[in-house]
Coordinates of C-alpha atoms in Angstrom, one line a residue:
Chain A
M21 CA 32.3 19.3 80.4
I22 CA 30.7 22.3 78.5
Q23 CA 32.9 21.4 75.5
L24 CA 31.5 17.9 75.5
I25 CA 28.0 19.0 75.7
A26 CA 28.6 21.5 72.9
F27 CA 30.2 18.9 70.8
Y28 CA 27.3 16.4 71.1
L29 CA 24.8 19.2 70.6
F30 CA 26.5 20.5 67.4
A31 CA 27.1 16.9 66.1
V32 CA 23.6 15.8 66.6
V33 CA 22.2 18.9 65.0
V34 CA 24.5 18.5 62.0
I35 CA 23.4 15.0 61.4
A36 CA 19.8 15.6 62.0
S37 CA 19.6 18.7 59.8
G38 CA 21.7 16.9 57.1
A39 CA 19.1 14.1 57.1
L40 CA 16.2 16.6 57.0
T41 CA 17.9 18.3 54.1
I42 CA 17.2 15.3 51.9
L43 CA 14.0 14.2 53.6
S44 CA 12.0 17.4 53.6
R45 CA 9.5 17.8 50.8
N46 CA 9.7 21.5 50.4
P47 CA 12.9 22.6 48.6
V48 CA 13.1 25.9 50.6
H49 CA 13.0 23.9 53.8
S50 CA 15.8 21.7 52.5
V51 CA 18.0 24.8 51.9
L52 CA 17.2 26.0 55.4
W53 CA 18.1 22.7 57.0
L54 CA 21.3 22.8 54.9
I55 CA 22.1 26.2 56.3
L56 CA 21.5 24.9 59.8
A57 CA 23.9 22.1 59.1
F58 CA 26.6 24.5 57.8
F59 CA 26.1 26.6 60.9
N60 CA 26.6 23.7 63.3
A61 CA 29.5 22.4 61.3
A62 CA 31.1 25.8 61.9
G63 CA 30.4 25.3 65.6
L64 CA 32.2 22.0 65.5
M65 CA 35.2 23.6 63.8
V66 CA 35.3 26.3 66.6
L67 CA 35.5 23.4 69.1
A68 CA 38.3 21.9 67.1
G69 CA 40.3 25.2 67.4
A70 CA 39.9 26.1 63.8
E71 CA 38.1 29.4 64.4
F72 CA 39.2 31.0 61.1
I73 CA 37.8 28.2 59.0
A74 CA 34.6 28.2 61.0
M75 CA 34.0 31.9 60.4
L76 CA 34.8 31.5 56.7
L77 CA 32.3 28.7 56.5
V78 CA 29.6 30.9 57.9
I79 CA 30.6 34.0 55.9
V80 CA 31.0 32.2 52.5
Y81 CA 28.5 29.4 52.6
V82 CA 25.8 30.7 54.9
G83 CA 26.2 34.3 54.1
A84 CA 26.6 34.2 50.4
V85 CA 26.3 30.8 48.7
A86 CA 23.2 29.7 50.6
V87 CA 21.5 33.1 50.1
L88 CA 21.9 32.7 46.4
F89 CA 20.7 29.1 46.6
L90 CA 17.6 30.2 48.6
F91 CA 17.1 33.0 46.1
V92 CA 16.9 30.6 43.2
V93 CA 14.9 27.9 45.0
M94 CA 12.4 30.4 46.3
M95 CA 11.6 31.5 42.7
L96 CA 11.5 28.1 41.2
D97 CA 8.1 26.7 40.3
I98 CA 8.7 23.1 41.3
D99 CA 6.4 20.5 40.1
F100 CA 6.7 17.6 42.6
A101 CA 4.9 15.1 40.4
E102 CA 7.4 15.6 37.7
L103 CA 10.3 15.4 40.1
R104 CA 9.1 12.1 41.4
A105 CA 8.6 10.8 37.9
G106 CA 12.3 11.4 37.2
V107 CA 13.5 9.3 40.2
M108 CA 13.7 6.0 38.4
R109 CA 15.7 7.4 35.5
Y110 CA 18.5 8.4 37.8
A111 CA 18.1 5.4 40.2
A112 CA 21.2 3.6 38.8
I113 CA 23.5 6.6 39.3
G114 CA 22.0 7.3 42.8
L115 CA 22.6 3.7 43.8
A116 CA 26.2 3.8 42.6
L117 CA 26.8 7.0 44.7
A118 CA 25.1 5.4 47.7
V119 CA 27.3 2.3 47.4
A120 CA 30.4 4.4 47.2
L121 CA 29.4 6.4 50.3
V122 CA 28.5 3.3 52.3
A123 CA 31.9 1.8 51.4
E124 CA 33.7 5.0 52.5
I125 CA 31.8 4.9 55.8
I126 CA 32.7 1.3 56.4
I127 CA 36.4 2.0 55.6
A128 CA 36.3 5.0 57.9
I129 CA 34.8 2.9 60.7
G130 CA 37.4 0.2 60.0
A131 CA 40.2 2.8 60.4
W132 CA 38.9 3.6 63.9
S133 CA 41.1 1.0 65.5
A134 CA 44.1 1.4 63.1
G135 CA 45.9 3.7 65.6
G136 CA 46.6 7.4 65.6
L137 CA 48.1 9.4 62.8
Q138 CA 51.7 10.3 63.1
L139 CA 51.1 14.0 63.9
G140 CA 54.8 14.7 64.3
R141 CA 55.5 13.9 60.7
R142 CA 53.0 16.2 59.2
I143 CA 54.1 18.8 56.6
A144 CA 52.7 21.7 58.7
P145 CA 52.9 20.9 62.4
I146 CA 50.7 23.1 64.5
E147 CA 52.4 25.7 66.7
S148 CA 50.0 26.4 69.4
D149 CA 51.1 29.9 70.0
V150 CA 50.6 31.1 66.4
P151 CA 47.0 32.4 65.7
N152 CA 45.0 30.4 63.3
I153 CA 44.9 33.0 60.6
E154 CA 48.6 33.6 60.7
A155 CA 49.4 29.9 60.5
I156 CA 47.1 29.4 57.4
G157 CA 48.5 32.6 55.8
R158 CA 52.1 31.5 56.2
L159 CA 51.4 28.1 54.7
L160 CA 49.2 29.4 51.9
Y161 CA 51.6 32.0 50.7
T162 CA 54.8 29.9 51.0
R163 CA 54.4 26.2 50.4
Y164 CA 51.1 26.2 48.6
L165 CA 51.5 29.5 46.8
F166 CA 51.3 28.1 43.3
I167 CA 48.3 25.9 44.1
F168 CA 46.6 28.8 45.8
E169 CA 47.2 31.2 42.9
G170 CA 46.2 28.4 40.5
A171 CA 42.9 28.0 42.3
G172 CA 42.3 31.7 42.1
L173 CA 43.0 31.6 38.4
V174 CA 40.5 28.8 37.9
L175 CA 37.9 30.8 39.7
L176 CA 38.6 33.9 37.6
V177 CA 38.4 31.9 34.4
A178 CA 35.1 30.3 35.6
M179 CA 33.7 33.8 36.4
I180 CA 34.7 35.3 33.0
G181 CA 33.4 32.2 31.3
A182 CA 30.0 32.5 33.0
I183 CA 29.8 36.1 32.0
V184 CA 30.8 35.4 28.4
L185 CA 28.3 32.6 28.1
T186 CA 25.4 34.5 29.4
Y187 CA 26.1 38.0 28.1
R188 CA 24.1 39.1 25.1
Q189 CA 24.3 42.4 23.4
R190 CA 20.8 43.8 23.2
S191 CA 19.9 46.5 20.7
D192 CA 16.3 47.0 21.8
V193 CA 17.1 48.6 25.2
R194 CA 18.2 52.1 26.0
P195 CA 20.8 51.9 28.7
Q196 CA 20.9 54.6 31.3
N197 CA 23.6 57.2 31.0
V198 CA 24.2 58.0 34.6
S199 CA 26.3 61.1 34.2
R200 CA 23.7 62.5 31.8
Q201 CA 21.0 61.9 34.3
I202 CA 23.0 63.5 37.1
N203 CA 24.0 66.5 34.9
R204 CA 20.4 67.2 33.8
R205 CA 19.0 70.4 35.2
S206 CA 15.5 71.5 35.3
K207 CA 16.0 74.1 32.6
D208 CA 16.9 71.4 30.2
A209 CA 13.6 69.7 30.5
T210 CA 11.1 72.5 31.3
R211 CA 10.3 75.9 29.9
N212 CA 8.3 78.6 31.4
M213 CA 6.3 80.1 28.5
N214 CA 4.3 82.6 30.6
P215 CA 1.6 83.1 28.0
P216 CA -0.7 86.1 28.2
V217 CA -4.3 85.6 29.4
G218 CA -6.6 84.2 26.7
Q219 CA -3.8 82.7 24.5
G220 CA -2.7 79.2 24.2
V221 CA 0.9 77.9 24.3
E222 CA 2.8 77.2 21.2
L223 CA 5.2 74.3 21.7
Chain B
M20 CA 34.4 38.1 86.3
T21 CA 35.1 34.3 86.1
A22 CA 37.7 34.7 88.7
F23 CA 35.3 36.5 91.0
F24 CA 32.8 33.7 90.8
Q25 CA 35.5 31.1 91.2
N26 CA 37.3 32.7 94.2
T27 CA 34.7 34.7 96.1
I28 CA 31.7 32.4 95.7
G29 CA 33.7 29.2 95.3
L30 CA 32.2 27.7 92.2
P31 CA 34.3 25.2 90.1
F32 CA 35.9 26.8 87.0
G33 CA 33.3 25.5 84.5
W34 CA 30.3 26.8 86.4
A35 CA 32.1 30.0 87.3
W36 CA 32.7 30.6 83.6
F37 CA 29.1 29.7 82.8
V38 CA 27.6 32.0 85.4
A39 CA 30.0 34.8 84.5
T40 CA 29.1 34.6 80.8
I41 CA 25.4 34.6 81.5
V42 CA 25.8 37.7 83.7
G43 CA 28.0 39.4 81.1
I44 CA 25.3 38.7 78.4
L45 CA 22.6 40.2 80.6
V46 CA 24.8 43.2 81.5
I47 CA 25.2 43.9 77.7
A48 CA 21.7 42.9 76.4
L49 CA 19.4 44.6 78.9
P50 CA 21.0 48.1 78.7
L51 CA 21.0 47.6 75.0
M52 CA 17.3 47.1 74.9
L53 CA 16.9 50.3 76.9
A54 CA 19.2 52.0 74.6
V55 CA 17.2 50.8 71.6
A56 CA 14.0 52.2 73.1
M57 CA 15.7 55.6 73.7
I58 CA 17.3 55.6 70.3
I59 CA 14.0 55.1 68.6
Y60 CA 12.8 58.2 70.5
A61 CA 15.9 60.1 69.6
D62 CA 15.5 59.1 65.9
R63 CA 11.9 60.4 65.9
K64 CA 12.9 63.6 67.6
I65 CA 15.8 64.4 65.3
W66 CA 13.7 63.6 62.3
A67 CA 10.9 65.8 63.6
A68 CA 13.2 68.6 64.3
M69 CA 14.5 68.6 60.8
A70 CA 11.0 68.6 59.4
L71 CA 10.1 71.5 61.8
R72 CA 7.7 69.3 63.8
R73 CA 7.6 68.6 67.5
G74 CA 7.9 64.8 67.4
P75 CA 6.7 62.6 70.3
N76 CA 6.0 64.9 73.2
V77 CA 3.0 63.5 75.0
V78 CA 4.0 60.4 76.9
G79 CA 6.2 61.3 79.9
P80 CA 8.4 64.4 80.2
F81 CA 9.4 65.6 76.6
G82 CA 7.7 62.4 75.4
L83 CA 10.6 60.3 76.7
L84 CA 8.4 57.4 77.5
Q85 CA 6.9 57.2 74.0
S86 CA 8.9 54.1 73.0
F87 CA 7.8 52.2 76.1
A88 CA 4.1 53.2 75.5
D89 CA 4.5 51.9 71.9
G90 CA 6.1 48.7 73.3
L91 CA 3.2 48.1 75.7
K92 CA 0.7 48.7 72.9
V93 CA 2.4 46.3 70.6
F94 CA 2.7 43.7 73.4
L95 CA -1.0 43.8 74.1
Q96 CA -2.0 43.4 70.5
E97 CA -3.1 40.1 68.9
T98 CA -0.4 38.2 66.9
I99 CA -2.0 37.6 63.5
I100 CA -0.6 34.7 61.5
P101 CA -1.9 34.7 57.9
S102 CA -3.7 31.5 57.2
S103 CA -1.7 30.8 54.1
A104 CA 1.6 31.6 55.7
N105 CA 4.2 29.0 56.5
K106 CA 3.7 29.3 60.3
V107 CA 6.9 28.0 61.7
L108 CA 9.1 30.1 59.4
F109 CA 6.8 33.0 59.8
L110 CA 7.5 33.0 63.6
I111 CA 11.2 32.1 63.4
A112 CA 12.0 34.9 61.0
P113 CA 11.7 37.9 63.4
I114 CA 13.5 35.9 66.1
I115 CA 16.4 35.4 63.7
T116 CA 16.6 39.1 63.0
F117 CA 16.5 40.0 66.7
T118 CA 18.9 37.4 67.8
V119 CA 21.5 38.2 65.1
A120 CA 21.3 41.9 66.1
L121 CA 22.1 40.9 69.7
I122 CA 24.8 38.3 69.3
V123 CA 27.3 40.6 67.5
W124 CA 27.6 42.7 70.7
A125 CA 29.6 39.8 72.2
V126 CA 32.8 41.0 70.6
V127 CA 32.4 44.7 70.8
P128 CA 35.0 46.2 73.2
F129 CA 33.4 48.9 75.5
Q130 CA 36.5 49.9 77.3
L131 CA 40.1 48.7 77.6
G132 CA 39.7 45.0 78.4
V133 CA 35.9 45.2 78.8
V134 CA 34.5 42.8 76.2
L135 CA 32.4 39.7 76.6
S136 CA 34.4 37.5 74.3
N137 CA 37.9 38.7 73.3
I138 CA 38.3 36.3 70.3
N139 CA 41.0 36.4 67.7
V140 CA 38.6 36.5 64.8
G141 CA 36.3 39.2 66.2
L142 CA 35.9 41.0 62.9
L143 CA 35.2 37.9 61.0
Y144 CA 32.6 37.0 63.7
I145 CA 30.9 40.3 63.0
L146 CA 30.9 39.7 59.3
A147 CA 29.5 36.2 59.8
A148 CA 26.8 37.3 62.1
S149 CA 25.8 40.2 60.0
S150 CA 25.6 38.0 57.0
L151 CA 23.1 35.9 58.9
G152 CA 20.8 39.0 59.3
V153 CA 19.6 38.6 55.7
Y154 CA 17.8 35.4 56.6
G155 CA 15.4 37.1 58.9
I156 CA 14.2 39.2 56.0
I157 CA 14.3 36.6 53.3
L158 CA 12.3 34.1 55.5
A159 CA 9.8 36.8 56.5
G160 CA 9.2 37.6 52.8
W161 CA 8.9 34.1 51.7
S162 CA 6.9 32.6 54.6
S163 CA 4.3 35.5 54.5
N164 CA 3.1 34.0 51.2
S165 CA 2.2 37.5 50.0
K166 CA 3.6 39.3 47.0
Y167 CA 4.9 42.5 48.4
P168 CA 6.9 40.9 51.2
F169 CA 8.3 38.6 48.7
Y170 CA 9.5 41.4 46.4
S171 CA 11.0 43.0 49.5
A172 CA 12.8 39.8 50.5
I173 CA 14.4 39.5 47.1
R174 CA 15.5 43.1 47.1
A175 CA 16.9 42.7 50.6
A176 CA 18.9 39.6 49.6
A177 CA 20.4 41.3 46.6
Q178 CA 21.1 44.5 48.5
M179 CA 22.7 43.0 51.5
V180 CA 24.9 40.5 49.6
S181 CA 26.1 43.3 47.3
Y182 CA 27.1 45.7 50.0
E183 CA 28.7 42.9 52.1
V184 CA 31.2 42.5 49.3
S185 CA 32.4 46.1 49.5
I186 CA 32.3 46.0 53.3
G187 CA 34.5 42.9 53.1
F188 CA 37.1 44.7 51.0
V189 CA 37.0 47.8 53.3
L190 CA 37.7 45.6 56.3
V191 CA 40.5 43.9 54.4
S192 CA 42.4 47.2 54.0
L193 CA 41.7 48.0 57.6
V194 CA 43.0 44.6 58.8
L195 CA 46.0 44.9 56.6
W196 CA 46.9 48.1 58.5
A197 CA 45.9 46.8 62.0
G198 CA 47.5 43.4 61.5
T199 CA 44.8 41.7 63.6
F200 CA 41.2 40.6 63.4
N201 CA 40.8 41.2 67.2
L202 CA 38.6 44.2 67.8
S203 CA 40.4 45.3 70.9
G204 CA 43.7 44.9 69.0
I205 CA 42.3 47.1 66.2
V206 CA 41.4 49.8 68.7
D207 CA 44.8 49.6 70.3
Q208 CA 46.5 50.0 66.9
Q209 CA 44.6 53.3 66.4
Q210 CA 46.2 55.0 69.4
G211 CA 48.3 57.9 68.0
H212 CA 47.8 56.4 64.5
V213 CA 48.2 59.7 62.5
L214 CA 51.2 61.9 63.4
G215 CA 51.3 60.2 66.8
F216 CA 48.5 62.4 67.9
L217 CA 45.2 61.5 66.2
N218 CA 43.5 58.3 67.4
G219 CA 41.7 56.6 64.6
F220 CA 42.3 55.0 61.2
G221 CA 39.7 57.4 59.8
F222 CA 42.2 60.3 60.1
N223 CA 44.6 58.4 57.8
P224 CA 44.3 59.8 54.2
L225 CA 44.6 56.3 52.8
L226 CA 41.8 54.9 55.0
F227 CA 39.5 57.9 55.2
P228 CA 37.8 57.1 51.8
M229 CA 37.3 53.6 53.2
A230 CA 35.7 55.0 56.3
V231 CA 33.2 56.9 54.1
V232 CA 32.5 53.8 52.0
F233 CA 32.0 51.8 55.2
F234 CA 29.6 54.3 56.6
I235 CA 27.5 54.4 53.4
S236 CA 27.6 50.6 53.2
S237 CA 26.4 50.4 56.8
L238 CA 23.5 52.5 55.8
A239 CA 22.7 50.0 53.1
E240 CA 23.4 47.0 55.3
T241 CA 20.9 48.2 57.9
Q242 CA 18.3 49.2 55.2
R243 CA 18.1 52.7 56.4
A244 CA 17.2 55.6 54.2
P245 CA 18.3 56.3 51.4
F246 CA 18.6 52.5 50.9
D247 CA 15.4 51.5 52.5
L248 CA 14.0 49.9 49.3
T249 CA 13.0 46.8 51.2
E250 CA 10.3 48.7 53.0
A251 CA 9.6 51.4 50.4
E252 CA 6.1 52.3 51.5
S253 CA 5.1 53.8 48.1
E254 CA 5.9 50.5 46.3
L255 CA 5.7 47.6 48.7
V256 CA 3.3 48.6 51.5
A257 CA 5.7 47.9 54.4
G258 CA 8.0 45.5 52.7
Y259 CA 8.9 42.2 54.4
Q260 CA 7.1 43.1 57.6
T261 CA 3.7 43.8 55.9
E262 CA 2.0 40.7 57.3
Y263 CA 3.5 41.0 60.8
S264 CA 1.7 42.4 63.8
S265 CA 2.2 42.6 67.6
M266 CA 5.4 41.2 69.1
S267 CA 6.6 39.6 65.9
F268 CA 6.6 43.1 64.4
A269 CA 8.2 44.5 67.5
L270 CA 11.1 42.1 67.2
Y271 CA 11.8 43.5 63.7
W272 CA 11.5 47.0 65.0
L273 CA 13.9 46.3 67.9
G274 CA 16.2 44.2 65.8
E275 CA 16.4 47.0 63.1
Y276 CA 17.4 49.6 65.6
A277 CA 19.8 47.3 67.5
N278 CA 21.5 46.8 64.1
V279 CA 21.7 50.5 63.5
L280 CA 23.3 51.0 66.9
L281 CA 25.7 48.2 66.1
M282 CA 26.7 49.7 62.8
C283 CA 27.3 53.0 64.5
T284 CA 29.4 51.2 67.1
L285 CA 31.4 49.5 64.3
N286 CA 32.0 52.8 62.5
A287 CA 33.2 54.3 65.8
T288 CA 35.3 51.2 66.8
L289 CA 36.9 50.4 63.4
F290 CA 37.7 53.8 62.0
W291 CA 37.4 56.4 64.7
G292 CA 39.2 55.0 67.7
G293 CA 36.5 53.2 69.6
Y294 CA 36.9 53.8 73.3
L295 CA 40.0 56.0 72.8
P296 CA 39.6 59.8 72.8
P297 CA 40.0 61.5 69.4
F298 CA 43.4 63.0 70.4
D299 CA 46.2 61.2 72.1
W300 CA 46.5 63.7 74.9
A301 CA 46.8 62.5 78.5
P302 CA 44.0 64.6 80.2
L303 CA 41.5 63.3 77.7
Y304 CA 42.2 59.8 79.0
W305 CA 40.7 60.8 82.4
V306 CA 37.3 60.5 80.8
P307 CA 36.4 56.8 80.9
G308 CA 36.7 55.1 77.5
I309 CA 33.0 54.0 77.5
I310 CA 32.0 57.7 77.5
W311 CA 34.1 58.3 74.4
L312 CA 32.6 55.3 72.7
F313 CA 29.0 56.3 73.5
A314 CA 29.7 59.9 72.3
K315 CA 31.0 58.5 69.0
I316 CA 28.1 56.1 68.7
L317 CA 25.6 58.9 69.3
F318 CA 27.4 61.1 66.8
F319 CA 27.1 58.4 64.1
F320 CA 23.5 57.8 65.1
F321 CA 22.8 61.4 64.6
V322 CA 24.3 61.2 61.1
F323 CA 22.1 58.2 60.4
S324 CA 19.0 60.2 61.4
W325 CA 20.2 63.2 59.5
V326 CA 20.6 61.2 56.3
K327 CA 17.2 59.6 56.9
A328 CA 15.6 63.0 57.3
T329 CA 17.2 64.7 54.3
V330 CA 18.2 62.2 51.5
P331 CA 15.6 60.9 49.1
R332 CA 15.3 57.2 48.4
Y333 CA 17.5 55.6 45.8
R334 CA 16.1 53.9 42.7
Y335 CA 16.9 50.2 42.7
D336 CA 19.2 50.3 39.7
Q337 CA 21.1 53.2 41.3
L338 CA 21.5 51.2 44.5
M339 CA 23.0 48.2 42.6
R340 CA 25.2 50.6 40.5
L341 CA 26.6 52.2 43.6
G342 CA 27.4 48.9 45.2
W343 CA 28.9 47.0 42.3
K344 CA 30.2 49.7 40.0
I345 CA 31.5 52.3 42.4
F346 CA 32.1 50.9 45.9
L347 CA 33.6 47.5 44.7
P348 CA 36.2 49.0 42.4
L349 CA 36.9 51.8 44.8
S350 CA 37.5 49.4 47.8
L351 CA 39.5 47.0 45.6
T352 CA 41.7 49.9 44.5
F353 CA 42.3 50.9 48.1
V354 CA 43.1 47.4 49.1
F355 CA 45.8 47.6 46.4
L356 CA 47.0 51.0 47.5
V357 CA 47.0 50.2 51.2
S358 CA 48.9 46.9 50.8
G359 CA 51.3 48.6 48.4
Y360 CA 52.0 51.4 50.9
L361 CA 52.4 48.9 53.8
M362 CA 54.7 46.8 51.8
I363 CA 57.0 49.7 51.0
A364 CA 56.7 51.2 54.6
R365 CA 57.1 48.0 56.6
V366 CA 59.2 45.7 54.4
G367 CA 60.9 48.1 52.1
L368 CA 61.4 48.1 48.3
P369 CA 63.0 45.0 46.8
A370 CA 66.7 45.7 46.2

C-alpha cells in the first residue's frame, strides 16, 4: 500500500518536474526542476530495490553535476529575446528529435502487451540474498572489467583533454609560493630601527 | 517498535510500520532540537572561556536558557522578504538546509540495534544527503538577489564540492576496511580493531591520517571556522544569510548547528568506535553505548569550538589549495595504501 502510494508520488513528481524543466522561463528554475526530477527518480530506484544506483544518482548528479550546472547557469547573463530568435533556426533538428522520441514512446507502449522478459535467461540473474553493491561489484570487476576500465580511460582522456585545451601559460602573473609564505618570519619583513629622538629613519 | 504496535495495539503491519516510523522520527528529532539549543549555548560558553569572557550568563541559571530566549526573540520578529527577491526560492532555501540537517540522522546508530533505518547503503545515504546541503546555501544566495549573498553562495558551492571529493575518498578507504556501507556494520567492525583491544578505526596507523583529514574536511563541510568564508563578516556582511530575518534565519542557525552535531557524530561513529567504549574491556560495556556515543560527540564538538576560538580564517586560495592539492592526493594515496595492505593481508600475495 505505502509502496504503491510512494510509487505514484515519485512517478507523478518526476513527470511533472520533467515537464516544468522545459517549460519554465527562468533557466535557474529549470535546473532546480531537473534536480527535483533526479531526486524523485532516485526514489523510484529505491522502490525498485536498486538502492546503490539511487544513492549514486543523488551523489553524482544532484550533488556534483547539478551544482556545477547551477553554478554556470546562475552566472550566465541570458538574453531571452535572443534565445527565442534562435528557435526557428534549430526547429528542424528539434522536430527530428521529437519525432524520434514519439516513435520510441509508441514502440514502448506497443511492447506493453508483448509478454514478459525471459528473466531466467539474463546474463546476470539477481540473487536476492546478495546486497546490491556486492552484486554490481562482482559483475563490474569480472565480466565487464575491460568495458569498465575502458570507460574510466575515456573519462581520464577527456579530463586531460579539457585541461590541455584550456590551460594557458601566463607570464604576467606572480604565482604564490606557499612554502615561502609559510616560512616567512616577521624579522624577514620588518626591522626595528629604534632611532634616537629628533632623528629620522634611514631606510 | 513495529512489532509493539502490531501485537500490543493490534494495528495491521503497514499502519504499525507507519506509526512506529513517525514515533521514531519524533524520538530522534525533538531531542535533537533540544541538543542543538544547548550546543549553541555550549559553543558560546567555550568560545567565551577561551577569550577570557563570561559568555551568556543572564537568562536562567548560568545562562542555560539563553538559546531559548534567542529562539523566542527570533520567533516574534517580522519575516522580511526583500522586494526584489525570488520569494518562493527565498523561503524554500532555509527549509532545505534545515531538512537536510535532520534527515541524515535516520541512519545514525545510537546503540547496538538502535537506529531508525538500518539500510545497507547508510554511508552513501549520508553522502547523498550532505551533498544536498549545498542547495540551501546556493539558493539562498541566488534568490536574495543581492551581491554579497551571491558571492557567498558561489564560495559555498565551490568549497563544499571540493571537500566532498576528499571526504568521498576517505570514506572509500574506510569502507574497504569495514567491508560494508552499513553504519552499524562499520561500528561492529571497529570492535577490538587494533591489537584486539582498541575500538576504533582511528587507532589504526593506516587510517589515522584519514581520520584527521575527515575531521578537517568536516569543518570545511559545515562551514565552521577556519573555513567559514561563506559568512566572512569582514568581506561579505553575513554571507548567504544577509537578507534573512526571523524564523527563516533561525532555520539556518539550527540547521548549521544540527549539521555540526551530525559531523561530530560521524567522526565518532566512523573512526572512533561510535557507541563502543574506546577499549575492548568488559566492565566498560556496562555503561550504555549511547553514553559513549554522546561523550565522543561532545568531545568532537569541543574540538570544533576550540578550533573556532583559536584558528584564524583561511584565505580562499589557501582553502582551495588545501582541498585539491593536499587532501585529494593524500586521500588517494591512502586509498591505494589501504587497498594494497588489505589485498596482501586478506588475499595474500600472488604466487
